[in-house]
Amino acid sequence: MCDAKLSLREVSSAYIHNGRILPVLDTISMQVKEGEFVSLLGPSGSGKSTLLKIIAGLIKPDAGSVFLNGKELKGTIVKMGYMPQKDLLLPWKPLLYNAALPLLAQGTGKKEAYNKVRELLPVFGLEGFENSYPSQLSGGMRQRAALLRTVLIDSEVMLLDEPFGALDALTRERLQEWMLKIWDHFKRSVIFVTHSIDEAIYLSDRIYMISELPGKIVLEQAINLPRPRARDIVLSPLFTEYKQNLMTALANETTWGNS
Amino acid sequence: MKKWGNTGANLPPLVFLVLLIAIWEVTGRAFNIPDHILPAPSSIGKALLNNMPLLWLHTKMTITAASVGLVLAVFVALVLSVLMNRVKMIKRVFYPLLVISQTVPIIALIPIMIIWFGFGLLPKILVVTLVCFFPLSVNLTEGLENVDNELIDLLKVMKAGPWRIFKSVQMPSVLPYFFSGLKISATYSVMGAVIAEWLGARAGLGIYMTRAMHSYSYSSFFAAIFIVVLLSMSLFKFTELLAWLSMPWNRIKEE
């Protein structure tokens, strides 16, 4: 665990729902290494979002601890490149301000912050849209803008919660390829939450599969596909093998009617 | 609200209004309706012109009472709703009181205010504030409750301070609620001032109206009503203009 950027030790969490205790996460332990792309794969409602919020310090775990660079985070909000499921762009601000928000929040001057955003706009395919309001942008552009904002949060770990979940299949594939380029460009550790097996394999170095509620890690799968990855890698035998593995694990874990 | 003051859209209601006034005038003349039943628009217009200096004197008082009262109401509503949003206990204690304050008949309250504060401007301003702060507080409270907590969480993860969070999340998301409350309050404010003046004042459109009534000068009475309508509408339009200016992102949506 010595070279782990971020690690979780036996994190558990529960909600109280209608007077009943509803366990959400069950003794989750995991690590992310420096510059590693790790996916959390699991069915909807398996507590993945809760886990990200715990890492970001927005929710306190009921048990267990989170370590960043070997230091325990004691439930305080840590500056993290957190990107929630919704793009959460401010509808009342143009793209430039939205993307510059993390810098402005840190007290950077407006001019300097905007210049930094302008430099990055081409990387995110958003040049010419800096003065557009979120309502004028397409779904894909909004996600890219949200990702640009996330990148500008000055932290070594990025927590991405199903960033492409609401997009159509084609846009989604294009953004996945582009996501890999961005990751290569910024070299940050990433925790990527998804419920798509293909997306997880295509993007990740490692996948943790989480079960239905209460979320438990049921499988840890290293993905040894070569990088950089072209789109047709999804047709390779190794890719199919990983997919088979994960699908079987998922099927075994899906126990509707048993509980 | 694409463009401010879109003349094309304003034309049909304007034409309709002119038509109504014309019908009023024509029927008045055709049936020889006397002034003490319903004065014709032309005699109201004449009264308006003849009494201009006097009417303006009274109008100034009403404008002062209505506008100062409204501004005061905005402050009271802002402070109250922010406090109620921050501390749930304050909300539990104060919210029922707010509602009760609106159930007391204002017409019964005014004589008490006159006893306490005299015939001057102060009781009028207080009545206007009392009438106007309620729609504002209710709207602001609801607006603050509907601020997206996820947006606030996001800014917290960016380590943004409370002022940044207020400025870039809470304030803009409350603005539409604030302005829909302000539109109601703005129209109430002139009416509140007139009612307060009606029951006793040194000057003001309300007292002017009672005097006109008592001296059977019905066209002057209607002239005062005309000014009240004009004032209320101008305040309403002014509020819309403010809303349009302060929420540029709303203009873009409909383009």
XYZ file of C-alpha atoms in Angstrom:
514
model
C 0.000 0.000 0.000
C 3.109 2.166 0.170
C 2.910 3.510 -3.396
C -0.829 4.156 -3.288
C -1.915 7.707 -4.039
C -5.307 7.132 -2.534
C -6.450 4.196 -0.498
C -9.582 3.140 1.322
C -9.542 0.785 4.282
C -12.739 -1.060 5.159
C -15.062 1.835 4.469
C -18.708 1.187 5.377
C -21.699 3.452 5.138
C -25.434 3.238 5.781
C -28.500 5.370 5.308
C -31.450 5.575 7.607
C -34.511 5.139 5.445
C -38.025 5.144 6.947
C -36.597 4.318 10.330
C -34.689 1.322 8.989
C -30.943 1.125 8.609
C -30.058 0.534 4.976
C -26.415 -0.486 4.504
C -24.959 1.086 1.343
C -21.288 0.223 1.409
C -19.808 -2.856 3.073
C -16.124 -2.808 4.070
C -14.744 -1.383 0.864
C -10.947 -1.514 0.565
C -9.205 -0.290 -2.558
C -6.190 1.655 -3.789
C -5.304 3.918 -6.665
C -1.677 4.336 -7.650
C -0.048 7.493 -8.927
C -1.328 8.230 -12.429
C -3.511 5.119 -12.489
C -6.929 4.938 -14.140
C -9.226 2.865 -11.947
C -12.879 2.160 -12.642
C -15.597 1.335 -10.171
C -17.990 -0.892 -12.051
C -21.357 -1.887 -10.705
C -25.112 -1.831 -11.252
C -27.094 1.332 -10.677
C -27.721 2.037 -7.028
C -24.741 0.117 -5.725
C -23.454 3.014 -3.654
C -20.750 4.060 -6.127
C -21.717 7.713 -5.932
C -21.785 7.518 -2.142
C -18.255 6.113 -2.226
C -17.002 9.069 -4.289
C -18.696 11.499 -1.907
C -16.980 9.773 1.007
C -13.601 10.127 -0.708
C -14.285 13.808 -1.395
C -15.244 14.253 2.260
C -18.840 15.278 1.520
C -20.210 12.294 3.457
C -18.610 10.794 6.561
C -18.211 7.017 6.469
C -19.739 5.083 9.351
C -16.585 2.985 9.587
C -13.187 2.775 7.941
C -10.810 5.405 6.691
C -9.558 7.132 3.561
C -5.873 7.881 3.009
C -4.373 10.362 0.570
C -0.601 10.058 0.124
C -0.584 7.805 3.201
C -2.244 10.434 5.406
C -5.664 9.760 6.833
C -8.416 12.154 5.776
C -10.545 12.567 8.839
C -13.861 13.323 7.213
C -12.888 16.845 6.191
C -13.635 18.131 2.721
C -10.480 17.734 0.662
C -9.884 19.587 -2.550
C -10.513 16.897 -5.154
C -11.192 16.876 -8.840
C -14.723 15.736 -8.175
C -17.154 15.601 -11.056
C -20.689 14.604 -10.085
C -23.122 12.725 -12.286
C -24.938 15.837 -13.505
C -22.681 18.335 -15.263
C -23.704 20.965 -12.687
C -22.614 23.917 -14.745
C -23.956 27.190 -13.382
C -26.813 28.055 -15.765
C -26.340 31.774 -15.061
C -22.704 31.952 -16.067
C -21.016 31.655 -19.451
C -18.665 28.750 -20.113
C -15.561 30.814 -19.376
C -16.669 31.545 -15.821
C -17.932 28.006 -15.273
C -14.645 26.467 -16.299
C -12.615 29.032 -14.357
C -14.654 28.504 -11.187
C -12.071 26.311 -9.385
C -9.371 28.928 -10.012
C -11.625 31.819 -8.983
C -12.623 29.897 -5.850
C -8.932 29.723 -4.960
C -8.598 33.484 -5.240
C -6.913 33.595 -8.650
C -7.558 36.883 -10.458
C -10.249 36.858 -13.115
C -7.867 37.730 -15.950
C -5.327 35.059 -15.076
C -8.034 32.426 -14.545
C -9.698 33.205 -17.867
C -6.374 33.085 -19.699
C -5.662 29.664 -18.269
C -9.094 28.428 -19.394
C -8.627 29.925 -22.867
C -5.353 28.010 -23.221
C -7.151 24.742 -22.504
C -10.281 25.351 -24.597
C -8.807 23.782 -27.790
C -7.787 20.638 -25.870
C -11.420 20.240 -24.837
C -12.840 21.178 -28.241
C -14.610 24.215 -26.858
C -12.912 27.126 -28.609
C -15.334 29.759 -29.781
C -17.858 28.848 -27.108
C -16.307 30.653 -24.150
C -19.137 33.181 -24.007
C -21.964 30.659 -24.435
C -24.271 29.829 -21.565
C -24.645 26.131 -20.647
C -28.175 26.088 -22.110
C -26.667 26.893 -25.507
C -24.268 23.936 -25.466
C -24.907 20.335 -26.525
C -24.822 17.509 -23.974
C -21.342 16.422 -25.063
C -19.999 19.955 -24.849
C -21.446 20.429 -21.403
C -19.708 17.274 -20.187
C -16.425 18.433 -21.715
C -16.844 21.818 -20.063
C -17.521 20.097 -16.732
C -14.425 17.973 -17.263
C -12.332 21.031 -18.080
C -13.525 22.559 -14.830
C -12.651 19.329 -12.999
C -9.150 19.290 -14.469
C -8.614 22.844 -13.195
C -9.302 21.760 -9.626
C -5.722 21.551 -8.529
C -5.597 18.040 -7.076
C -3.769 14.827 -7.842
C -6.875 12.668 -7.852
C -9.906 12.984 -10.106
C -13.218 11.463 -9.063
C -15.518 11.105 -12.049
C -19.062 9.917 -11.417
C -20.558 8.442 -14.603
C -19.541 11.488 -16.630
C -20.880 10.028 -19.872
C -23.941 8.301 -18.429
C -26.499 10.667 -19.947
C -25.043 10.787 -23.465
C -26.030 8.888 -26.597
C -23.856 5.906 -27.564
C -21.926 7.644 -30.369
C -21.087 10.780 -28.388
C -20.176 8.549 -25.512
C -17.644 6.555 -27.549
C -16.066 9.712 -28.902
C -15.749 11.159 -25.415
C -14.190 7.928 -24.121
C -11.409 8.134 -26.710
C -10.939 11.769 -25.912
C -10.981 11.022 -22.161
C -7.930 8.813 -22.638
C -6.098 11.633 -24.394
C -6.951 14.045 -21.605
C -5.796 11.551 -19.002
C -2.531 11.069 -20.873
C -2.120 14.855 -21.091
C -2.688 15.626 -17.407
C -1.370 12.403 -15.823
C -3.663 12.351 -12.818
C -4.924 9.416 -10.820
C -8.519 8.774 -11.782
C -11.407 6.970 -10.130
C -14.058 6.541 -12.789
C -17.522 5.349 -11.849
C -19.513 3.547 -14.538
C -22.077 0.820 -15.044
C -20.835 -0.005 -18.537
C -18.488 -2.979 -18.739
C -17.125 -1.903 -22.136
C -16.404 1.600 -20.964
C -14.603 0.323 -17.869
C -12.369 -2.095 -19.831
C -11.613 0.390 -22.589
C -10.494 3.140 -20.198
C -8.983 1.462 -17.147
C -5.778 0.043 -15.785
C -7.762 -1.713 -13.130
C -11.428 -2.361 -12.397
C -13.118 -2.875 -9.060
C -16.495 -4.490 -9.456
C -19.065 -3.571 -6.840
C -22.124 -5.650 -5.988
C -25.671 -4.466 -5.518
C -26.624 -2.924 -2.171
C -24.915 -3.144 0.170
C -21.990 -2.438 -2.163
C -19.091 -4.868 -1.706
C -16.062 -5.301 -3.886
C -16.594 -8.655 -5.554
C -13.807 -8.607 -8.115
C -10.595 -6.771 -8.807
C -9.509 -7.055 -12.426
C -6.274 -5.643 -13.850
C -6.627 -4.648 -17.512
C -3.386 -5.268 -19.354
C -4.375 -3.907 -22.734
C -1.572 -1.909 -24.399
C -1.745 1.889 -24.469
C -2.436 4.082 -26.324
C -5.677 2.268 -27.049
C -7.364 2.580 -30.395
C -11.110 2.107 -30.665
C -10.792 -1.303 -32.395
C -9.164 -2.725 -29.283
C -12.698 -3.576 -28.201
C -12.632 -6.292 -30.876
C -9.446 -7.945 -29.599
C -9.616 -11.416 -27.977
C -8.140 -10.100 -24.727
C -10.850 -7.453 -24.479
C -13.516 -10.116 -25.020
C -11.939 -12.294 -22.383
C -12.051 -9.493 -19.806
C -15.624 -8.767 -20.756
C -16.583 -12.417 -20.339
C -14.972 -12.497 -16.917
C -16.721 -9.388 -15.702
C -20.078 -10.408 -17.128
C -19.921 -13.739 -15.326
C -19.004 -12.023 -12.074
C -21.832 -9.553 -12.519
C -24.350 -12.304 -13.293
C -23.311 -14.228 -10.169
C -23.738 -11.119 -8.079
C -27.129 -10.174 -9.442
C -29.342 -11.987 -7.012
C -32.801 -10.602 -7.614
C -35.359 -12.497 -5.631
C -32.837 -14.222 -3.388
C -32.795 -11.585 -0.690
C -38.920 38.318 -22.672
C -36.761 38.316 -25.738
C -36.241 42.022 -26.147
C -37.037 44.698 -23.646
C -40.031 46.780 -24.733
C -41.065 44.744 -27.736
C -43.496 47.127 -29.470
C -44.972 44.461 -31.732
C -46.142 42.373 -28.773
C -47.453 45.432 -26.897
C -49.657 46.606 -29.738
C -52.751 44.331 -29.435
C -53.388 45.053 -25.715
C -52.878 48.753 -26.364
C -55.383 48.773 -29.215
C -57.865 46.883 -27.051
C -57.449 49.391 -24.228
C -58.051 52.353 -26.562
C -61.130 50.565 -27.894
C -62.519 50.057 -24.375
C -62.028 53.731 -23.545
C -63.737 54.695 -26.782
C -66.764 52.503 -25.982
C -66.894 54.047 -22.500
C -66.853 57.550 -23.958
C -69.443 56.821 -26.648
C -71.925 55.061 -24.319
C -71.487 57.847 -21.761
C -72.525 60.416 -24.326
C -75.216 58.316 -26.007
C -77.064 57.546 -22.751
C -76.250 60.856 -21.081
C -74.762 59.143 -18.036
C -74.229 61.849 -15.385
C -70.781 62.409 -13.819
C -71.825 61.218 -10.344
C -72.723 57.793 -11.778
C -69.769 57.328 -14.118
C -67.755 60.237 -15.512
C -66.735 59.897 -19.163
C -63.046 59.576 -20.026
C -63.043 63.046 -21.536
C -64.220 64.696 -18.300
C -61.728 62.617 -16.287
C -59.026 63.875 -18.665
C -60.178 67.442 -18.176
C -60.114 67.031 -14.382
C -56.640 65.559 -14.661
C -55.352 68.550 -16.596
C -57.096 71.184 -14.476
C -55.921 69.721 -11.164
C -52.405 68.815 -12.310
C -50.432 70.909 -9.753
C -52.560 69.749 -6.827
C -52.588 66.133 -8.000
C -48.805 66.163 -8.399
C -48.413 67.394 -4.821
C -50.442 64.459 -3.537
C -48.839 62.005 -5.963
C -45.373 62.881 -4.641
C -46.440 61.849 -1.133
C -47.872 58.551 -2.342
C -44.763 57.797 -4.405
C -42.566 58.475 -1.381
C -44.635 56.266 0.948
C -44.877 53.443 -1.608
C -41.226 53.427 -2.666
C -39.665 53.865 0.785
C -42.033 51.223 2.153
C -41.171 48.837 -0.663
C -37.413 49.266 -0.243
C -37.803 48.703 3.480
C -39.885 45.586 2.762
C -37.103 44.215 0.530
C -34.587 44.642 3.348
C -36.858 43.087 5.961
C -37.678 40.166 3.648
C -34.010 39.574 2.778
C -32.872 39.555 6.396
C -35.793 37.401 7.544
C -35.525 34.785 4.808
C -31.739 34.455 5.087
C -32.055 34.043 8.856
C -34.890 31.547 8.463
C -32.813 29.624 5.944
C -29.693 29.566 8.133
C -31.359 28.678 11.438
C -34.272 26.247 11.244
C -35.413 27.256 14.744
C -35.948 30.844 13.613
C -38.042 29.577 10.730
C -40.176 27.452 13.015
C -40.780 30.421 15.322
C -41.196 33.170 12.751
C -42.958 31.612 9.790
C -46.381 31.261 11.529
C -46.008 34.873 12.720
C -45.470 35.987 9.137
C -48.709 34.374 8.108
C -50.557 35.821 11.107
C -49.284 39.298 10.206
C -51.136 38.975 6.913
C -54.399 37.788 8.431
C -54.884 40.931 10.516
C -57.130 43.230 8.452
C -54.897 46.059 7.339
C -57.822 48.481 7.423
C -58.175 47.889 11.170
C -54.467 48.337 11.731
C -54.199 51.746 10.095
C -56.167 53.728 12.743
C -53.942 52.169 15.434
C -50.862 53.219 13.481
C -52.267 56.738 13.178
C -52.784 56.868 16.951
C -49.207 55.688 17.484
C -47.371 57.612 14.786
C -49.668 60.488 13.772
C -50.833 61.656 10.362
C -47.391 61.928 8.779
C -45.490 59.712 6.392
C -44.220 57.128 8.888
C -47.460 55.125 9.420
C -47.947 54.975 5.617
C -44.457 53.646 5.070
C -45.021 51.035 7.787
C -48.308 49.910 6.241
C -46.662 49.551 2.824
C -43.796 47.576 4.361
C -46.209 45.325 6.223
C -48.168 44.597 3.033
C -45.115 44.176 0.791
C -42.663 42.139 2.836
C -44.873 39.058 2.863
C -44.878 37.996 -0.814
C -41.157 38.767 -0.881
C -40.355 36.704 2.231
C -42.421 33.734 1.085
C -40.766 33.717 -2.337
C -37.250 34.258 -1.014
C -37.660 31.509 1.585
C -38.826 29.099 -1.072
C -36.017 30.164 -3.392
C -33.349 29.608 -0.767
C -34.791 26.170 0.003
C -34.636 25.215 -3.663
C -30.957 26.016 -4.158
C -29.279 22.914 -5.591
C -27.270 21.380 -2.727
C -25.136 19.463 -5.190
C -23.900 22.758 -6.635
C -22.978 23.895 -3.147
C -21.192 20.571 -2.488
C -19.282 20.975 -5.726
C -18.021 24.394 -4.706
C -17.093 23.057 -1.285
C -14.920 20.412 -2.935
C -13.227 23.264 -4.814
C -12.587 24.777 -1.383
C -14.630 27.870 -2.240
C -15.401 30.260 0.607
C -18.949 31.080 1.774
C -18.958 34.413 -0.052
C -18.072 32.778 -3.385
C -20.754 30.143 -2.808
C -23.331 32.842 -2.043
C -22.333 34.990 -4.997
C -22.119 32.323 -7.659
C -24.731 29.786 -6.511
C -27.242 30.985 -3.941
C -27.842 34.528 -5.134
C -28.383 33.811 -8.848
C -30.635 30.833 -8.163
C -32.794 32.901 -5.810
C -33.126 35.873 -8.203
C -36.139 34.560 -10.181
C -38.012 33.909 -6.910
C -37.044 37.349 -5.657
C -38.373 39.066 -8.756
C -41.666 37.199 -8.846
C -42.162 38.293 -5.249
C -41.114 41.844 -6.071
C -43.618 42.073 -8.926
C -46.472 41.297 -6.526
C -45.100 43.598 -3.835
C -44.552 46.464 -6.252
C -48.216 46.421 -7.281
C -49.314 46.135 -3.643
C -47.130 49.035 -2.540
C -49.083 51.857 -4.220
C -52.369 50.322 -3.143
C -51.114 49.977 0.446
C -50.064 53.619 0.523
C -53.411 54.804 -0.879
C -55.410 52.786 1.659
C -53.269 54.104 4.501
C -53.769 57.689 3.295
C -57.493 57.153 2.847
C -58.007 56.803 6.581
C -56.172 59.955 7.497
C -53.236 61.892 6.136
C -51.972 65.394 5.527
C -51.371 64.691 1.852
C -51.451 61.781 -0.585
C -53.648 60.392 -3.335
C -55.743 58.485 -0.776
C -56.749 61.581 1.138
C -57.233 63.448 -2.147
C -59.692 60.774 -3.235
C -61.746 61.016 -0.027
C -61.850 64.790 -0.368
C -62.906 64.583 -4.036
C -65.612 62.124 -3.075
C -66.955 64.299 -0.293
C -67.113 67.305 -2.588
C -68.929 65.294 -5.298
C -66.079 65.913 -7.726
C -66.238 62.467 -9.297
C -64.126 63.231 -12.328
C -61.272 64.325 -10.005
C -61.827 61.142 -8.043
C -61.412 59.089 -11.200
C -58.409 61.171 -12.217
C -56.733 60.105 -8.948
C -57.607 56.469 -9.675
C -55.995 56.880 -13.089
C -52.771 58.090 -11.461
C -52.788 55.173 -8.996
C -53.117 52.720 -11.892
C -50.342 54.482 -13.782
C -48.039 54.407 -10.750
C -48.649 50.716 -10.040
C -48.098 49.782 -13.658
C -44.900 51.805 -13.891
C -43.538 50.131 -10.774
C -44.481 46.725 -12.190
C -42.772 47.473 -15.483
C -39.750 48.844 -13.657
C -39.492 45.556 -11.734
C -39.645 43.630 -14.994
C -36.891 45.808 -16.401
C -34.742 45.147 -13.326
C -35.335 41.408 -13.685
C -34.446 41.572 -17.363
C -31.250 43.488 -16.643
C -30.072 41.321 -13.765
C -30.674 37.909 -15.339
C -29.056 38.028 -18.770
C -28.943 34.216 -18.937
C -32.740 34.097 -19.008
C -32.841 36.160 -22.173
C -30.685 33.689 -24.056
C -32.828 30.656 -23.360
C -35.707 31.829 -25.511
C -33.727 32.958 -28.513
